[in-house]
XYZ file of C-alpha atoms in Angstrom:
370
model
C 51.254 163.779 113.786
C 51.806 160.036 113.868
C 54.415 160.267 111.118
C 56.277 162.972 113.058
C 56.345 160.747 116.130
C 57.831 157.856 114.131
C 60.447 160.107 112.530
C 61.464 161.478 115.939
C 61.712 158.008 117.455
C 63.786 156.823 114.502
C 66.130 159.798 114.901
C 66.540 158.962 118.559
C 67.331 155.315 117.852
C 69.789 156.091 115.037
C 71.671 158.608 117.143
C 71.752 156.226 120.093
C 73.189 153.405 117.967
C 75.746 155.633 116.293
C 76.842 156.887 119.667
C 77.586 153.357 120.845
C 79.206 152.364 117.552
C 81.661 155.249 117.794
C 82.334 154.778 121.479
C 82.545 150.994 121.308
C 79.973 150.730 124.083
C 77.553 147.968 124.824
C 73.809 148.451 124.857
C 73.670 149.901 128.368
C 74.765 153.170 129.918
C 76.103 153.630 133.404
C 73.995 156.675 134.020
C 70.840 155.017 132.766
C 71.097 151.811 134.756
C 68.133 151.467 137.105
C 69.958 148.800 139.121
C 72.666 151.275 140.166
C 69.981 153.669 141.394
C 67.928 150.940 143.020
C 70.814 149.616 145.122
C 73.068 152.599 145.959
C 74.468 150.910 149.081
C 74.217 147.225 148.339
C 76.232 147.781 145.171
C 78.866 149.357 147.436
C 79.148 152.521 145.395
C 79.666 155.979 146.755
C 77.731 158.811 145.122
C 78.538 158.199 141.490
C 78.604 161.079 139.037
C 78.300 158.584 136.209
C 76.263 161.042 134.145
C 79.304 163.258 133.744
C 81.316 160.344 132.384
C 78.769 158.550 130.258
C 79.337 160.665 127.154
C 82.787 159.141 126.791
C 83.106 156.170 129.126
C 81.659 152.723 128.676
C 80.805 150.159 131.336
C 77.902 149.709 133.647
C 77.341 148.488 137.149
C 74.472 146.105 136.531
C 74.570 143.974 139.652
C 71.470 141.875 139.139
C 70.187 139.001 141.198
C 67.240 136.720 140.607
C 64.735 139.206 141.970
C 66.063 141.943 139.642
C 65.600 140.053 136.380
C 62.044 141.225 135.813
C 63.010 144.902 136.193
C 65.950 144.450 133.851
C 63.707 142.943 131.159
C 61.350 145.903 131.516
C 64.259 148.281 130.917
C 65.403 146.515 127.776
C 61.882 146.571 126.343
C 61.642 150.371 126.686
C 62.561 152.979 124.058
C 66.207 153.772 123.292
C 67.308 156.885 125.230
C 68.816 159.922 123.575
C 72.467 160.672 124.418
C 73.002 162.486 127.690
C 73.412 166.193 127.412
C 70.780 166.999 124.784
C 68.162 167.705 127.442
C 65.551 165.178 126.302
C 64.940 161.727 127.712
C 63.308 158.911 125.795
C 60.093 159.373 127.779
C 59.959 163.124 127.122
C 60.476 162.504 123.421
C 57.329 160.398 123.360
C 55.315 163.062 125.192
C 56.526 165.917 122.950
C 57.057 164.492 119.450
C 58.290 166.804 116.694
C 55.449 168.342 114.691
C 56.668 166.887 111.385
C 59.292 164.682 109.795
C 61.433 167.634 108.715
C 61.966 168.783 112.287
C 62.957 165.246 113.286
C 65.545 165.108 110.495
C 66.954 168.508 111.470
C 67.165 167.417 115.103
C 69.040 164.262 114.144
C 71.543 166.181 111.992
C 72.189 168.765 114.710
C 72.629 166.091 117.396
C 74.993 164.057 115.193
C 77.133 167.137 114.568
C 77.274 168.023 118.259
C 78.055 164.451 119.280
C 80.797 164.062 116.681
C 82.486 167.312 117.787
C 82.493 166.132 121.401
C 83.497 162.533 120.720
C 86.355 163.419 118.377
C 88.502 164.630 121.288
C 87.177 162.516 124.147
C 86.824 158.926 122.968
C 89.790 156.659 123.677
C 90.862 155.047 120.380
C 92.270 151.859 121.912
C 90.454 151.010 125.107
C 91.268 147.911 127.112
C 88.515 145.714 128.497
C 88.620 144.090 131.912
C 86.764 140.988 133.017
C 86.883 139.294 136.411
C 87.271 135.622 135.503
C 87.470 134.264 139.052
C 87.300 135.424 142.653
C 88.637 133.146 145.384
C 88.531 133.477 149.164
C 92.081 133.041 150.441
C 92.731 132.038 154.057
C 96.228 133.027 155.109
C 96.076 133.078 158.930
C 95.555 135.422 160.540
C 94.238 137.201 157.433
C 91.444 136.279 155.065
C 90.730 138.042 151.796
C 89.250 137.690 148.306
C 91.659 137.424 145.371
C 90.149 138.739 142.122
C 91.634 137.501 138.833
C 91.030 139.814 135.881
C 91.619 139.245 132.190
C 93.072 142.285 130.407
C 91.643 142.204 126.894
C 92.838 144.333 123.988
C 90.386 145.538 121.311
C 90.294 143.610 118.075
C 90.241 139.887 117.286
C 91.407 137.575 120.097
C 94.681 136.405 118.556
C 96.168 135.208 121.850
C 95.356 134.513 125.461
C 94.628 137.767 127.323
C 97.038 138.856 130.010
C 95.843 138.333 133.570
C 96.367 139.964 136.942
C 95.289 138.846 140.420
C 94.609 141.568 142.991
C 92.805 141.917 146.303
C 90.553 144.716 147.516
C 93.401 146.475 149.344
C 95.369 146.710 146.075
C 92.467 148.422 144.313
C 91.902 150.681 147.312
C 95.566 151.750 147.391
C 95.437 152.581 143.695
C 92.235 154.589 144.154
C 93.688 156.506 147.108
C 96.948 157.352 145.306
C 95.163 158.535 142.166
C 92.719 160.627 144.185
C 95.618 162.387 145.841
C 97.296 163.195 142.522
C 94.312 163.727 140.184
C 91.452 165.174 142.210
C 89.619 166.575 139.196
C 89.424 163.465 136.979
C 88.982 161.126 139.958
C 86.046 163.066 141.428
C 83.605 161.461 138.980
C 84.905 157.879 139.263
C 83.228 155.633 141.831
C 84.857 153.012 143.992
C 83.206 150.323 146.173
C 83.207 151.186 149.857
C 84.723 149.079 152.569
C 82.315 146.873 154.469
C 82.532 145.850 158.104
C 80.708 142.565 157.487
C 79.419 140.291 154.724
C 82.630 140.768 152.729
C 82.755 137.120 151.692
C 79.209 136.542 150.504
C 78.700 135.585 146.862
C 76.580 138.702 146.330
C 79.247 141.082 147.666
C 82.008 139.400 145.672
C 79.965 139.515 142.463
C 79.117 143.179 142.890
C 82.688 144.130 143.704
C 83.852 142.204 140.656
C 81.634 144.307 138.399
C 82.694 147.485 140.225
C 86.388 146.727 139.734
C 85.824 146.060 136.021
C 84.165 149.437 135.604
C 86.700 151.213 137.806
C 89.654 150.066 135.686
C 87.740 150.700 132.467
C 87.034 154.279 133.481
C 90.671 154.876 134.472
C 91.869 153.561 131.124
C 89.433 155.794 129.240
C 90.865 159.034 130.698
C 94.280 159.808 129.119
C 95.530 161.712 132.160
C 94.859 158.685 134.373
C 95.797 156.049 131.817
C 99.404 157.303 131.764
C 99.713 157.673 135.552
C 102.732 155.783 137.002
C 100.590 154.423 139.839
C 98.241 152.738 137.373
C 101.195 151.283 135.476
C 102.623 149.969 138.758
C 99.279 148.432 139.683
C 99.287 146.296 136.530
C 102.955 145.416 136.087
C 104.998 145.711 139.292
C 103.515 142.751 141.257
C 103.999 140.469 138.230
C 107.643 141.495 137.854
C 108.373 140.959 141.538
C 106.855 137.477 141.565
C 108.660 136.546 138.351
C 111.960 137.785 139.764
C 111.459 135.812 142.982
C 110.714 132.578 141.102
C 113.723 133.100 138.836
C 116.012 133.589 141.818
C 114.790 130.332 143.367
C 115.304 128.379 140.143
C 111.617 127.842 139.297
C 112.185 128.841 135.698
C 109.087 127.364 134.094
C 106.759 129.104 136.563
C 108.793 132.314 136.260
C 108.658 132.186 132.459
C 104.848 132.349 132.488
C 104.948 135.432 134.731
C 107.626 137.196 132.671
C 105.603 136.538 129.509
C 102.446 137.843 131.172
C 104.283 140.987 132.337
C 105.610 141.572 128.823
C 102.115 141.253 127.371
C 100.700 143.650 129.966
C 103.319 146.272 129.116
C 102.555 145.898 125.414
C 98.807 146.256 126.033
C 99.174 149.297 128.277
C 101.029 151.015 125.471
C 103.038 153.371 127.684
C 106.332 152.604 129.448
C 105.721 151.236 132.950
C 109.217 152.343 133.958
C 112.438 153.260 132.145
C 114.004 149.805 132.462
C 111.063 147.469 133.034
C 110.718 146.275 129.432
C 114.455 145.499 129.431
C 114.251 143.686 132.768
C 111.314 141.686 131.454
C 113.302 140.667 128.376
C 116.229 139.734 130.610
C 113.952 137.506 132.669
C 112.546 135.888 129.536
C 116.031 135.303 128.111
C 117.326 133.740 131.342
C 114.338 131.421 131.702
C 114.405 130.329 128.053
C 118.118 129.629 128.333
C 117.741 127.613 131.536
C 114.890 125.641 129.930
C 117.111 124.760 126.941
C 115.442 127.022 124.398
C 118.384 129.052 123.046
C 116.472 130.282 119.994
C 113.850 132.085 122.076
C 116.515 133.355 124.468
C 118.496 134.853 121.563
C 115.330 136.472 120.154
C 114.738 138.179 123.518
C 118.327 139.487 123.501
C 117.901 140.872 119.991
C 114.713 142.654 120.991
C 116.472 144.167 124.006
C 119.402 145.339 121.876
C 116.933 147.060 119.549
C 115.376 148.861 122.517
C 118.782 149.864 123.880
C 119.930 151.349 120.576
C 123.139 153.322 121.090
C 122.880 153.651 124.880
C 126.455 152.576 125.521
C 126.328 153.503 129.215
C 123.292 151.399 130.074
C 124.209 148.689 132.623
C 122.191 146.044 130.747
C 123.861 146.595 127.367
C 127.006 144.519 127.975
C 125.131 141.594 129.598
C 122.713 141.438 126.656
C 125.599 141.593 124.178
C 127.462 138.833 126.009
C 124.363 136.617 126.081
C 123.681 137.298 122.397
C 127.257 136.352 121.432
C 127.148 133.138 123.456
C 123.712 132.074 122.165
C 124.621 132.918 118.562
C 127.746 130.767 118.849
C 125.656 127.913 120.259
C 123.161 128.150 117.393
C 125.799 128.643 114.710
C 124.552 132.128 113.835
C 126.406 135.357 113.049
C 127.775 136.986 116.198
C 130.386 139.376 114.758
C 128.442 142.624 115.225
C 127.594 141.954 118.878
C 131.128 140.687 119.514
C 132.698 143.841 118.094
C 130.363 146.085 120.051
C 131.086 144.252 123.306
C 134.834 144.466 122.685
C 134.557 148.224 122.089
C 132.788 148.672 125.432
C 135.474 146.686 127.223
C 138.327 148.610 125.585
C 136.671 151.893 126.572
C 136.470 150.704 130.169
C 132.664 150.880 130.175
C 132.196 147.294 131.313
C 134.367 144.720 133.080
C 135.825 141.662 131.379
C 133.916 139.434 131.455
C 130.690 141.464 131.919
C 128.116 140.389 134.524
C 125.545 137.897 133.273
C 121.880 138.713 132.808
C 121.023 136.351 135.636
C 123.385 138.103 138.049
C 121.940 141.533 137.265
C 118.398 140.193 137.456
C 118.950 138.766 140.936
C 120.495 142.008 142.220
C 117.900 144.328 140.670
C 115.580 146.072 143.150
C 112.098 146.484 141.683
C 110.270 149.515 143.069
């Protein structure tokens, strides 16, 4: 009997660890977090159907304060739970152990097969991580709000600085509202922190909202239907592009360069186009800033990347400006410019672009980002 109990507990622990290894999860589960149940209102969450998501979504709302530490330690010292959906909790497994080791082994094999079949089609292969790195109270009379800065971290080794975004509660709320209107089914199980009439600027509220926003974005990214939604793409990229464009127009090229580079990294991390021309506009901004900051080599590299993206789109309004910039920068660096020169001349002879074509900077200033 004792041996059967040990075999069953071992099966539970092995399955639990494999589940997290495949999903890329941490040691906790959103549905199993006692803190989320203990503080349903103070954590600012609406009724959260986290159990329906936990089989494929990572993240947890573990808003702990000093008085919660003892309970959290008690949870970590307990037995590893079985995956949700198999009908047996860790406590029930202890009360009803398998009669022998063979039954425990069969249970483990069956659970592994079931879990693998489910996870094969539901786990996101490349899931971004989000971490609130700072939250600052901004006083902009007559308004006052909290600005949350999040690091957007790609899976794998940290080979570069993560991209960052800064958003306020109203930005997250607008995103949540728009996605709810378009994707009622997937959004029904994703929680969002409620508005509060008071105590919005306490350290406790800010900390709990920070964790909630991390989980909210993580859950959106884990659902393919939501991950590709234009509203989510706009949430990440559009504010960065607008600020970069504004700084470029006012001649603050060094500050604008950092924002263009951040926007480019965000688009690369998101993995899906954030708009038909946004990658090209980002490269135009990078090229203009590098050129104004006397870095023609980097500016030319941005033009080459844009020309690769454009391919044979001879009618695209950005093609001639990129060709003209590439010719000019190649001449300055003493590099081959004949192919771009011939292509630009062909466009002009066909009447597809004026002579001379508009510059990248001119088009960038006139572009309306929406």
